[in-house]
Amino acid sequence: MNRKSRRALAKASPAEKQMADQVALFGKLPESCTLCSEAFDKKDRDMLSSWKVVVIQETVRLYCPCCIEQTEEKVENERS
Ligand SMILES: [Zn+2]
């Protein structure tokens, strides 16, 4: 890494970095639910607030409300 890019990295606050990450991820959002393939419209505010985006390493996974419920149930079952 050269001196210039190292300085730029140190300067960026964690919040700024996170914001940049989210913008980058937004462009990578899948167009449908990862589990059931239900279509996702990122212009729909209700969908944006009710769907869940999970980032695992470089992979963006998108879950519709139904699948969120199901995965939460599954987690509950695994826990007990
Ligand atoms: Zn789904």
Tab-separated table of N, CA and C and ligand atoms in Angstrom:
chain	number	residue	atom	x	y	z
A	1	MET	N	0.845	-1.197	0.000
A	1	MET	CA	0.000	0.000	0.000
A	1	MET	C	0.888	1.257	0.000
A	2	ASN	N	0.614	2.209	-0.850
A	2	ASN	CA	1.433	3.424	-0.854
A	2	ASN	C	0.978	4.406	0.231
A	3	ARG	N	1.826	5.417	0.444
A	3	ARG	CA	1.584	6.329	1.553
A	3	ARG	C	0.264	7.090	1.390
A	4	LYS	N	-0.050	7.458	0.179
A	4	LYS	CA	-1.237	8.270	-0.083
A	4	LYS	C	-2.528	7.516	0.281
A	5	SER	N	-2.662	6.278	-0.144
A	5	SER	CA	-3.895	5.554	0.127
A	5	SER	C	-4.007	5.192	1.602
A	6	ARG	N	-2.846	5.019	2.260
A	6	ARG	CA	-2.894	4.717	3.686
A	6	ARG	C	-3.453	5.915	4.446
A	7	ARG	N	-3.058	7.102	4.033
A	7	ARG	CA	-3.547	8.308	4.690
A	7	ARG	C	-5.054	8.457	4.464
A	8	ALA	N	-5.514	8.176	3.295
A	8	ALA	CA	-6.938	8.287	2.965
A	8	ALA	C	-7.754	7.326	3.824
A	9	LEU	N	-7.243	6.138	4.039
A	9	LEU	CA	-7.928	5.143	4.864
A	9	LEU	C	-8.042	5.608	6.298
A	10	ALA	N	-6.964	6.169	6.832
A	10	ALA	CA	-6.952	6.615	8.219
A	10	ALA	C	-7.913	7.774	8.419
A	11	LYS	N	-8.110	8.552	7.377
A	11	LYS	CA	-8.938	9.744	7.465
A	11	LYS	C	-10.430	9.405	7.508
A	12	ALA	N	-10.830	8.412	6.764
A	12	ALA	CA	-12.247	8.070	6.697
A	12	ALA	C	-12.738	7.536	8.042
A	13	SER	N	-13.813	8.105	8.538
A	13	SER	CA	-14.361	7.637	9.811
A	13	SER	C	-15.107	6.322	9.574
A	14	PRO	N	-15.281	5.533	10.623
A	14	PRO	CA	-16.013	4.267	10.452
A	14	PRO	C	-17.398	4.483	9.854
A	15	ALA	N	-18.076	5.549	10.274
A	15	ALA	CA	-19.427	5.817	9.765
A	15	ALA	C	-19.399	6.075	8.265
A	16	GLU	N	-18.399	6.833	7.839
A	16	GLU	CA	-18.276	7.124	6.408
A	16	GLU	C	-18.019	5.856	5.618
A	17	LYS	N	-17.180	5.018	6.178
A	17	LYS	CA	-16.856	3.762	5.510
A	17	LYS	C	-18.098	2.889	5.397
A	18	GLN	N	-18.862	2.853	6.491
A	18	GLN	CA	-20.061	2.025	6.513
A	18	GLN	C	-21.063	2.517	5.469
A	19	MET	N	-21.188	3.834	5.382
A	19	MET	CA	-22.092	4.438	4.410
A	19	MET	C	-21.680	4.042	3.005
A	20	ALA	N	-20.405	4.141	2.717
A	20	ALA	CA	-19.906	3.781	1.388
A	20	ALA	C	-20.199	2.312	1.105
A	21	ASP	N	-20.020	1.481	2.126
A	21	ASP	CA	-20.305	0.054	1.972
A	21	ASP	C	-21.769	-0.157	1.619
A	22	GLN	N	-22.638	0.563	2.326
A	22	GLN	CA	-24.065	0.356	2.107
A	22	GLN	C	-24.494	0.809	0.731
A	23	VAL	N	-23.913	1.896	0.267
A	23	VAL	CA	-24.236	2.371	-1.076
A	23	VAL	C	-23.780	1.347	-2.100
A	24	ALA	N	-22.588	0.819	-1.891
A	24	ALA	CA	-22.057	-0.192	-2.807
A	24	ALA	C	-22.951	-1.424	-2.800
A	25	LEU	N	-23.387	-1.813	-1.604
A	25	LEU	CA	-24.231	-3.000	-1.481
A	25	LEU	C	-25.594	-2.777	-2.111
A	26	PHE	N	-26.069	-1.567	-1.997
A	26	PHE	CA	-27.385	-1.260	-2.531
A	26	PHE	C	-27.429	-1.550	-4.025
A	27	GLY	N	-26.340	-1.234	-4.702
A	27	GLY	CA	-26.257	-1.525	-6.127
A	27	GLY	C	-26.213	-3.011	-6.412
A	28	LYS	N	-25.841	-3.770	-5.370
A	28	LYS	CA	-25.708	-5.218	-5.541
A	28	LYS	C	-26.909	-5.975	-5.008
A	29	LEU	N	-27.922	-5.235	-4.553
A	29	LEU	CA	-29.098	-5.894	-3.995
A	29	LEU	C	-29.736	-6.862	-4.983
A	30	PRO	N	-30.038	-8.052	-4.534
A	30	PRO	CA	-30.717	-9.001	-5.417
A	30	PRO	C	-32.107	-8.474	-5.786
A	31	GLU	N	-32.655	-8.965	-6.862
A	31	GLU	CA	-33.973	-8.491	-7.293
A	31	GLU	C	-35.094	-9.347	-6.747
A	32	SER	N	-34.722	-10.373	-6.007
A	32	SER	CA	-35.742	-11.239	-5.437
A	32	SER	C	-35.243	-11.860	-4.144
A	33	CYS	N	-36.180	-12.439	-3.394
A	33	CYS	CA	-35.840	-13.087	-2.133
A	33	CYS	C	-34.880	-14.253	-2.394
A	34	THR	N	-33.843	-14.325	-1.554
A	34	THR	CA	-32.839	-15.376	-1.726
A	34	THR	C	-33.455	-16.764	-1.541
A	35	LEU	N	-34.479	-16.866	-0.694
A	35	LEU	CA	-35.043	-18.173	-0.383
A	35	LEU	C	-36.207	-18.578	-1.287
A	36	CYS	N	-37.167	-17.668	-1.478
A	36	CYS	CA	-38.374	-18.083	-2.204
A	36	CYS	C	-38.541	-17.408	-3.564
A	37	SER	N	-37.574	-16.527	-3.926
A	37	SER	CA	-37.596	-15.858	-5.235
A	37	SER	C	-38.740	-14.874	-5.427
A	38	GLU	N	-39.386	-14.492	-4.335
A	38	GLU	CA	-40.393	-13.431	-4.378
A	38	GLU	C	-39.724	-12.155	-4.903
A	39	ALA	N	-40.359	-11.495	-5.863
A	39	ALA	CA	-39.752	-10.308	-6.477
A	39	ALA	C	-39.636	-9.154	-5.486
A	40	PHE	N	-38.502	-8.463	-5.545
A	40	PHE	CA	-38.255	-7.327	-4.660
A	40	PHE	C	-38.150	-6.059	-5.487
A	41	ASP	N	-38.909	-5.033	-5.049
A	41	ASP	CA	-38.846	-3.749	-5.728
A	41	ASP	C	-38.177	-2.744	-4.807
A	42	LYS	N	-36.943	-2.352	-5.141
A	42	LYS	CA	-36.223	-1.472	-4.208
A	42	LYS	C	-36.735	-0.042	-4.225
A	43	LYS	N	-37.701	0.259	-5.077
A	43	LYS	CA	-38.312	1.591	-5.065
A	43	LYS	C	-39.510	1.620	-4.120
A	44	ASP	N	-39.912	0.449	-3.652
A	44	ASP	CA	-41.056	0.349	-2.764
A	44	ASP	C	-40.614	0.507	-1.308
A	45	ARG	N	-41.032	1.605	-0.683
A	45	ARG	CA	-40.581	1.903	0.681
A	45	ARG	C	-41.006	0.846	1.688
A	46	ASP	N	-42.215	0.323	1.529
A	46	ASP	CA	-42.685	-0.707	2.452
A	46	ASP	C	-41.788	-1.930	2.376
A	47	MET	N	-41.428	-2.273	1.160
A	47	MET	CA	-40.556	-3.430	0.982
A	47	MET	C	-39.179	-3.167	1.594
A	48	LEU	N	-38.685	-1.960	1.337
A	48	LEU	CA	-37.366	-1.609	1.862
A	48	LEU	C	-37.319	-1.731	3.377
A	49	SER	N	-38.428	-1.373	4.040
A	49	SER	CA	-38.390	-1.399	5.495
A	49	SER	C	-38.734	-2.766	6.065
A	50	SER	N	-39.414	-3.605	5.300
A	50	SER	CA	-39.816	-4.894	5.865
A	50	SER	C	-38.912	-6.053	5.442
A	51	TRP	N	-38.211	-5.898	4.327
A	51	TRP	CA	-37.307	-6.965	3.890
A	51	TRP	C	-35.985	-6.831	4.626
A	52	LYS	N	-35.282	-7.930	4.685
A	52	LYS	CA	-34.037	-7.936	5.447
A	52	LYS	C	-32.853	-8.252	4.536
A	53	VAL	N	-31.823	-7.426	4.662
A	53	VAL	CA	-30.614	-7.649	3.869
A	53	VAL	C	-29.533	-8.204	4.795
A	54	VAL	N	-29.003	-9.326	4.433
A	54	VAL	CA	-27.934	-9.932	5.229
A	54	VAL	C	-26.699	-10.059	4.338
A	55	VAL	N	-25.598	-9.527	4.846
A	55	VAL	CA	-24.374	-9.599	4.060
A	55	VAL	C	-23.434	-10.600	4.691
A	56	ILE	N	-23.125	-11.638	3.932
A	56	ILE	CA	-22.177	-12.619	4.401
A	56	ILE	C	-20.976	-12.557	3.472
A	57	GLN	N	-19.871	-12.046	4.023
A	57	GLN	CA	-18.688	-11.736	3.217
A	57	GLN	C	-19.096	-10.860	2.042
A	58	GLU	N	-18.911	-11.303	0.819
A	58	GLU	CA	-19.234	-10.455	-0.332
A	58	GLU	C	-20.634	-10.717	-0.859
A	59	THR	N	-21.308	-11.705	-0.283
A	59	THR	CA	-22.608	-12.093	-0.816
A	59	THR	C	-23.740	-11.354	-0.114
A	60	VAL	N	-24.617	-10.749	-0.908
A	60	VAL	CA	-25.772	-10.057	-0.354
A	60	VAL	C	-26.974	-10.979	-0.446
A	61	ARG	N	-27.566	-11.260	0.693
A	61	ARG	CA	-28.766	-12.082	0.708
A	61	ARG	C	-29.944	-11.214	1.095
A	62	LEU	N	-31.071	-11.489	0.469
A	62	LEU	CA	-32.260	-10.690	0.691
A	62	LEU	C	-33.400	-11.616	1.097
A	63	TYR	N	-34.054	-11.261	2.194
A	63	TYR	CA	-35.147	-12.100	2.681
A	63	TYR	C	-36.454	-11.327	2.734
A	64	CYS	N	-37.512	-11.915	2.214
A	64	CYS	CA	-38.831	-11.295	2.282
A	64	CYS	C	-39.399	-11.532	3.690
A	65	PRO	N	-40.427	-10.770	4.082
A	65	PRO	CA	-40.985	-10.912	5.440
A	65	PRO	C	-41.368	-12.356	5.784
A	66	CYS	N	-41.926	-13.084	4.833
A	66	CYS	CA	-42.308	-14.481	5.075
A	66	CYS	C	-41.098	-15.320	5.465
A	67	CYS	N	-40.031	-15.150	4.695
A	67	CYS	CA	-38.840	-15.957	4.940
A	67	CYS	C	-38.135	-15.530	6.222
A	68	ILE	N	-38.219	-14.247	6.563
A	68	ILE	CA	-37.637	-13.781	7.822
A	68	ILE	C	-38.326	-14.528	8.962
A	69	GLU	N	-39.659	-14.595	8.884
A	69	GLU	CA	-40.441	-15.286	9.900
A	69	GLU	C	-39.999	-16.745	10.003
A	70	GLN	N	-39.887	-17.375	8.847
A	70	GLN	CA	-39.513	-18.781	8.833
A	70	GLN	C	-38.109	-19.019	9.379
A	71	THR	N	-37.172	-18.156	8.997
A	71	THR	CA	-35.807	-18.360	9.494
A	71	THR	C	-35.747	-18.106	10.992
A	72	GLU	N	-36.529	-17.122	11.467
A	72	GLU	CA	-36.540	-16.860	12.902
A	72	GLU	C	-37.110	-18.051	13.662
A	73	GLU	N	-38.135	-18.641	13.087
A	73	GLU	CA	-38.713	-19.844	13.685
A	73	GLU	C	-37.667	-20.950	13.773
A	74	LYS	N	-36.949	-21.088	12.695
A	74	LYS	CA	-35.924	-22.114	12.610
A	74	LYS	C	-34.852	-21.888	13.679
A	75	VAL	N	-34.450	-20.625	13.805
A	75	VAL	CA	-33.440	-20.288	14.808
A	75	VAL	C	-33.958	-20.633	16.203
A	76	GLU	N	-35.234	-20.294	16.433
A	76	GLU	CA	-35.843	-20.600	17.730
A	76	GLU	C	-35.803	-22.108	18.009
A	77	ASN	N	-36.159	-22.869	16.986
A	77	ASN	CA	-36.176	-24.322	17.147
A	77	ASN	C	-34.791	-24.897	17.409
A	78	GLU	N	-33.816	-24.336	16.709
A	78	GLU	CA	-32.456	-24.829	16.888
A	78	GLU	C	-31.942	-24.509	18.272
A	79	ARG	N	-32.424	-23.387	18.803
A	79	ARG	CA	-31.952	-22.931	20.102
A	79	ARG	C	-32.478	-23.834	21.225
A	80	SER	N	-33.755	-24.290	21.070
A	80	SER	CA	-34.358	-25.064	22.146
A	80	SER	C	-33.929	-26.534	22.142
B	1	ZN	ZN	-38.882	-15.233	0.661
